[in-house]
Each structure stands twice: as structure tokens, then as C-alpha cells.
Amino acid sequence: MDFSRTLGTDHSETIPRMPSWITAAPAETLEDIAFLSGASLNHLDLLMARDDVPVALIRTRLALQAAEASVKFSGRPERAGELRDAVHFLRPGDLPGPAGEVYLSWLRAVERPVSVKSLNRALPDVEAGRIADYLGAGQGAPVCRAARVLESAMMATGRQEGLALILVDAALAQALGFDYVTPLLAAGLKRADLRKRGDELRLACHRAVVASAVETARLAADLTRGAAQLRAMAPKLRAKGAGEAVGMFLIRDAVAAAELPLPPRAARRLCDRLVDLGAVRELTGRNTFRLYGV
């Protein structure tokens, strides 16, 4: 991988913070919260357009958060650690289990440009025509459009939260002109919000957007700093395949040593060295079956 475009000045410390008035301003009416959600989305849009921000990595981290929320809404106990394990330690022929399937669906939803075809890949049990119908159910401004899609999907699918949440974040991405699904609503909505309708649901969606946009801006700042440090370390790594391995860390929420394009022992050594250099973190706290990420 060519890092020549990214090894210059580290601009991560200059990433602007979300304006404090967005989080501090009291907003009880639909009009007020709609204004704040629009402002937070505009800030996030400008931030994600920066060359130094690792947007693919951010999307996969948000996909984990969205999957965790979806699993929680369904009443299952699995959380982020279990979801990572279910996906990253799959062997050929293994099944990831219900919670792992939810996580895989979110990962597939964010990894390709948003379209009916890509969403059908993430939701293979839903016909492409039905997906198009769901996405076409919303009209108007982006958050209002997403709220209508959510209401329609919840009613039509028998309240299948995981399916509805992927569709609502896809609808929001399309309405905002984003190339990829960037999960915001799934992690920001509360379980009770999914039963709301009309203005109450629109209000809940606006509030969820504000909360998620604020957290995503913080996440972007953290991951941009981490990605810059990892890129800076790349020229010091002499192992064959190290460049490709670094590229994987820059787009994936977590990576197991066995997934890297190196022999097993070399992959483990590379991961340990990156941890020692402070370029990646070990995410599990275990001595075996470890996962690494920025």
C-alpha cells in the first residue's frame, strides 16, 4: 500500500469539535430539535469529507455500535465483544449465530456504496423490490424521510428491529447524499422510540441524530489521531505484507492476527509490535484469541 499521500503533516489535532451550542441548547419542540440535528449533520458532513479522516474505519466502528443496539433491541445479551468474536473467529462452515448474523448484516451494509443491490446483499432474506419500496416510503427532509421509512418498515416487517434499523440508516444516507451507509440512527434511538409514530417519531429521530452525530465527531477525532500514528509507523515495518496489513487496520474495526496476509507467527509478531509502538490496541484483554484495532 502506498502511504506517500498520508505521511505528511498530521492534521488530526485540527479536527473541529462539534459546536457546544448544539449540545447545550435546550430543545423541546420539533422545530428546535430539527434545527440542531441539521446543524450537527452539516458539521459531520464537513468533517467526514476531510482527507485525513479514516471514514471507512469510522463506518465499521459505527456498524459495531449499530449491531450492538440492534441485538439489544431484540432482547439478546450479546454486546460488542461477543459480536466481534462471533465474526472474526469464524471458520469455514461455521455459523455466526443470530447475533453474529446481525453484525455481519451491518458490516455488509456499510462496506459498499449504498444501493438496493448492496442492501440486498446485507439483507439477503428481503427481496430487492421490497427494499426499494421501503426506501421509497419516505419523502421530505432527510430525518423526516428516515422517520417515515422507519415507521413503514416497522409496521410492514412485524417489528423486526434489525431490518428496520438498517433500512432507516440507509434511507438517511441516501437523503443526505452520502455514498455509503453511515450508521447514526440505530445507535441513537431508544427501544421505546421504535414504537412511536408521526411527530413523536420524527422528534425521536432528530434527537437520535444529534446524539449520534456528537459521538461520531468525537470518534472521528480519536480514530483520525490513531490512524495518523499508524500511518507514521508503516515505513518502520519491514515484514513482507506489512503494508497490506496496515491497510486492513485502517478500514476495519477489529482484526485477528490470523486474518492478516502474513504467516501466523509473523502476523502475531507484527500485531505485538504495533501494540508496543502504540499504533494499535489489543481489544479483548485476553492472552489468546486476541483482536486488534486502531
Coordinates of C-alpha atoms in Angstrom, one line a residue:
M1 CA 0.0 0.0 0.0
D2 CA 1.3 3.5 -0.9
F3 CA 1.3 5.7 2.1
S4 CA 3.0 8.6 0.4
R5 CA -0.1 10.7 0.4
T6 CA -0.8 10.3 4.1
L7 CA 2.6 10.5 5.7
G8 CA 2.8 14.3 5.7
T9 CA 1.7 16.7 8.4
D10 CA -0.7 15.2 10.9
H11 CA -3.8 17.4 10.8
S12 CA -5.8 15.3 13.3
E13 CA -5.3 17.8 16.1
T14 CA -7.0 20.4 14.0
I15 CA -10.3 18.5 13.5
P16 CA -13.0 20.9 14.7
R17 CA -15.2 19.9 17.6
M18 CA -18.9 19.9 17.4
P19 CA -20.1 23.4 18.4
S20 CA -21.0 23.4 22.1
W21 CA -24.3 25.2 21.4
I22 CA -25.6 22.1 19.6
T23 CA -25.4 20.0 22.8
A24 CA -26.0 22.8 25.3
A25 CA -29.1 24.4 23.7
P26 CA -32.4 23.2 25.2
A27 CA -34.7 21.8 22.5
E28 CA -38.2 20.6 23.4
T29 CA -40.1 21.5 20.2
L30 CA -39.8 19.7 16.9
E31 CA -38.7 22.9 15.2
D32 CA -35.9 23.5 17.6
I33 CA -34.5 19.9 17.6
A34 CA -34.8 19.8 13.8
F35 CA -32.6 22.8 13.6
L36 CA -30.0 21.3 15.9
S37 CA -30.0 17.9 14.1
G38 CA -29.5 19.8 10.8
A39 CA -26.5 21.7 12.2
S40 CA -25.0 18.5 13.7
L41 CA -25.3 16.7 10.4
N42 CA -23.7 19.6 8.5
H43 CA -20.8 19.6 10.9
L44 CA -20.4 15.8 10.5
D45 CA -20.6 16.0 6.7
L46 CA -17.8 18.6 6.6
L47 CA -15.7 16.5 9.0
M48 CA -16.1 13.3 7.1
A49 CA -15.1 15.0 3.8
R50 CA -11.6 15.6 5.2
D51 CA -8.8 13.6 3.5
D52 CA -7.1 12.7 6.9
V53 CA -10.3 11.2 8.4
P54 CA -10.5 7.4 8.1
V55 CA -14.1 7.3 7.0
A56 CA -14.1 3.5 6.2
L57 CA -12.8 2.7 9.7
I58 CA -15.4 5.0 11.3
R59 CA -18.2 3.3 9.4
T60 CA -17.1 -0.1 10.6
R61 CA -16.9 1.1 14.2
L62 CA -20.3 2.6 13.8
A63 CA -21.6 -0.7 12.3
L64 CA -20.5 -2.4 15.5
Q65 CA -22.4 0.1 17.6
A66 CA -25.4 -0.3 15.4
A67 CA -25.3 -4.1 15.6
E68 CA -25.0 -3.9 19.4
A69 CA -28.1 -1.7 19.6
S70 CA -30.0 -4.0 17.2
V71 CA -29.1 -7.0 19.2
K72 CA -30.1 -5.3 22.4
F73 CA -33.4 -4.2 21.0
S74 CA -34.2 -7.9 20.1
G75 CA -33.6 -8.9 23.7
R76 CA -30.4 -10.8 23.2
P77 CA -27.5 -10.5 25.7
E78 CA -24.5 -10.2 23.3
R79 CA -22.5 -7.0 23.3
A80 CA -19.6 -5.6 21.3
G81 CA -17.0 -8.1 22.5
E82 CA -19.2 -11.1 21.7
L83 CA -20.2 -9.7 18.3
R84 CA -16.6 -9.3 17.3
D85 CA -15.7 -12.8 18.4
A86 CA -18.7 -14.2 16.5
V87 CA -17.5 -12.7 13.2
H88 CA -13.7 -12.6 13.4
F89 CA -13.1 -16.2 14.6
L90 CA -15.5 -17.9 12.1
R91 CA -14.0 -20.9 10.4
P92 CA -15.2 -22.2 7.0
G93 CA -18.6 -23.9 7.5
D94 CA -19.2 -22.2 10.9
L95 CA -22.4 -20.3 11.5
P96 CA -22.1 -16.9 13.4
G97 CA -25.3 -17.3 15.3
P98 CA -28.2 -14.9 15.4
A99 CA -26.2 -12.0 16.9
G100 CA -23.3 -12.6 14.6
E101 CA -25.6 -12.5 11.6
V102 CA -26.9 -9.1 12.7
Y103 CA -23.3 -7.8 12.9
L104 CA -22.5 -9.3 9.5
S105 CA -25.5 -7.6 8.0
W106 CA -24.4 -4.2 9.3
L107 CA -20.8 -4.8 8.1
R108 CA -22.1 -5.6 4.6
A109 CA -24.4 -2.6 4.7
V110 CA -21.6 -0.2 5.2
E111 CA -18.8 -1.7 3.1
R112 CA -20.2 -0.9 -0.4
P113 CA -21.9 2.2 -1.8
V114 CA -25.5 2.4 -0.7
S115 CA -27.9 0.9 -3.2
V116 CA -30.7 -1.6 -3.4
K117 CA -28.3 -4.2 -4.6
S118 CA -25.8 -3.6 -1.7
L119 CA -28.6 -3.6 0.8
N120 CA -30.0 -6.9 -0.6
R121 CA -26.5 -8.3 0.0
A122 CA -26.8 -7.2 3.6
L123 CA -30.4 -8.4 3.9
P124 CA -30.5 -11.5 1.6
D125 CA -33.8 -12.6 3.0
V126 CA -35.6 -9.5 1.8
E127 CA -36.4 -9.2 -1.9
A128 CA -34.7 -6.3 -3.7
G129 CA -38.1 -4.9 -4.7
R130 CA -39.3 -4.8 -1.1
I131 CA -36.1 -2.9 -0.1
A132 CA -36.7 -0.4 -2.9
D133 CA -40.3 0.0 -1.6
Y134 CA -39.2 0.6 1.9
L135 CA -36.6 3.2 0.8
G136 CA -39.2 4.9 -1.3
A137 CA -41.7 5.2 1.6
G138 CA -40.1 8.4 2.9
Q139 CA -40.4 11.9 1.5
G140 CA -39.2 15.3 2.6
A141 CA -36.2 16.5 4.5
P142 CA -33.6 13.7 5.4
V143 CA -34.5 13.0 9.0
C144 CA -38.3 13.2 8.3
R145 CA -37.8 10.9 5.4
A146 CA -35.9 8.4 7.5
A147 CA -38.6 8.5 10.2
R148 CA -41.2 7.7 7.7
V149 CA -39.1 4.8 6.4
L150 CA -38.7 3.5 9.9
E151 CA -42.4 3.7 10.7
S152 CA -43.2 1.9 7.4
A153 CA -40.6 -0.8 7.9
M154 CA -41.6 -1.5 11.5
M155 CA -45.2 -1.9 10.5
A156 CA -44.6 -4.0 7.4
T157 CA -42.0 -6.4 8.9
G158 CA -43.8 -7.2 12.1
R159 CA -41.5 -5.0 14.1
Q160 CA -38.2 -6.6 13.0
E161 CA -35.9 -4.1 14.6
G162 CA -32.6 -5.2 13.0
L163 CA -34.1 -5.0 9.5
A164 CA -35.8 -1.7 10.1
L165 CA -32.7 0.0 11.6
I166 CA -30.5 -0.9 8.6
L167 CA -33.2 0.5 6.3
V168 CA -33.6 3.7 8.2
D169 CA -29.9 4.4 8.3
A170 CA -29.7 3.6 4.5
A171 CA -32.6 6.0 3.9
L172 CA -30.9 8.7 5.9
A173 CA -27.6 8.2 4.0
Q174 CA -29.4 8.4 0.6
A175 CA -31.3 11.5 1.7
L176 CA -28.1 13.2 2.8
G177 CA -26.3 12.3 -0.4
F178 CA -23.8 10.1 1.4
D179 CA -22.1 7.5 -0.8
Y180 CA -22.2 4.9 2.0
V181 CA -24.4 4.0 4.9
T182 CA -23.1 5.8 7.9
P183 CA -25.0 4.3 10.9
L184 CA -26.4 7.1 13.1
L185 CA -30.0 6.4 13.9
A186 CA -29.6 2.8 15.0
A187 CA -27.3 3.6 17.9
G188 CA -29.1 6.8 18.8
L189 CA -32.7 5.6 19.0
K190 CA -34.1 4.1 22.2
R191 CA -36.2 0.9 22.2
A192 CA -39.4 2.9 23.1
D193 CA -38.7 5.2 20.1
L194 CA -39.3 2.3 17.7
R195 CA -43.0 2.1 18.7
K196 CA -43.6 5.8 18.1
R197 CA -45.3 7.4 15.1
G198 CA -45.8 10.7 13.4
D199 CA -44.4 13.8 15.1
E200 CA -43.3 11.8 18.1
L201 CA -41.1 9.5 15.9
R202 CA -39.7 12.5 14.0
L203 CA -38.8 14.2 17.3
A204 CA -37.1 11.0 18.5
C205 CA -35.2 10.6 15.2
H206 CA -33.9 14.2 15.3
R207 CA -32.8 13.7 18.9
A208 CA -31.0 10.5 18.0
V209 CA -29.2 12.2 15.1
V210 CA -27.9 14.9 17.4
A211 CA -26.7 12.4 20.0
S212 CA -25.1 10.2 17.4
A213 CA -23.5 13.0 15.4
V214 CA -21.9 14.4 18.6
E215 CA -20.5 10.9 19.5
T216 CA -19.4 10.3 15.9
A217 CA -17.5 13.5 15.8
R218 CA -15.6 12.5 18.9
L219 CA -15.0 9.1 17.5
A220 CA -13.7 10.6 14.3
A221 CA -11.2 12.8 16.1
D222 CA -9.9 9.8 18.1
L223 CA -9.6 7.5 15.1
T224 CA -8.0 10.2 13.0
R225 CA -5.3 10.5 15.6
G226 CA -4.9 6.8 15.8
A227 CA -4.8 6.3 12.0
A228 CA -2.2 9.1 11.6
Q229 CA 0.0 7.4 14.2
L230 CA -0.4 4.0 12.4
R231 CA 0.5 5.5 9.0
A232 CA 3.6 7.1 10.5
M233 CA 4.7 3.7 11.8
A234 CA 4.2 2.0 8.5
P235 CA 7.7 2.7 7.0
K236 CA 9.3 1.1 10.1
L237 CA 7.6 -2.2 9.5
R238 CA 9.9 -4.5 7.5
A239 CA 7.8 -7.6 7.3
K240 CA 6.6 -8.6 3.9
G241 CA 2.9 -7.9 3.7
A242 CA 3.1 -5.3 6.5
G243 CA 1.8 -2.6 4.2
E244 CA -1.3 -4.5 3.3
A245 CA -1.8 -5.4 7.0
V246 CA -1.7 -1.7 8.0
G247 CA -4.2 -1.1 5.2
M248 CA -6.6 -3.6 6.9
F249 CA -6.3 -1.9 10.2
L250 CA -7.2 1.4 8.6
I251 CA -10.6 0.2 7.3
R252 CA -11.6 -2.5 9.8
D253 CA -13.0 -2.1 13.3
A254 CA -11.0 -5.1 14.5
V255 CA -8.5 -7.6 13.0
A256 CA -7.4 -11.0 14.2
A257 CA -3.8 -11.9 13.5
A258 CA -5.0 -14.9 11.5
E259 CA -6.8 -12.6 9.1
L260 CA -3.5 -10.7 8.2
P261 CA -1.7 -11.6 4.9
L262 CA 1.3 -12.9 6.7
P263 CA 2.4 -16.3 8.1
P264 CA 0.9 -16.9 11.5
R265 CA 4.0 -16.3 13.6
A266 CA 4.9 -13.2 11.6
A267 CA 1.3 -11.9 11.9
R268 CA 1.4 -12.3 15.7
R269 CA 4.8 -10.6 15.9
L270 CA 3.5 -7.7 13.8
C271 CA 0.5 -7.2 16.0
D272 CA 2.6 -7.3 19.1
R273 CA 5.0 -4.7 17.6
L274 CA 2.2 -2.4 16.6
V275 CA 0.8 -2.6 20.2
D276 CA 4.3 -1.8 21.6
L277 CA 4.6 1.2 19.3
G278 CA 1.2 2.4 20.4
A279 CA -0.2 2.2 16.8
V280 CA -3.0 -0.3 17.6
R281 CA -4.7 -1.6 20.7
E282 CA -5.5 -5.1 21.8
L283 CA -9.2 -5.1 22.2
T284 CA -10.1 -8.3 24.1
G285 CA -7.8 -8.3 27.2
R286 CA -7.2 -12.0 26.6
N287 CA -3.9 -13.9 26.2
T288 CA -5.3 -15.9 23.3
F289 CA -7.9 -15.3 20.5
R290 CA -6.9 -11.7 20.5
L291 CA -8.2 -8.9 18.4
Y292 CA -6.5 -5.6 17.4
G293 CA -7.8 -2.3 16.2
V294 CA -6.9 1.4 16.0

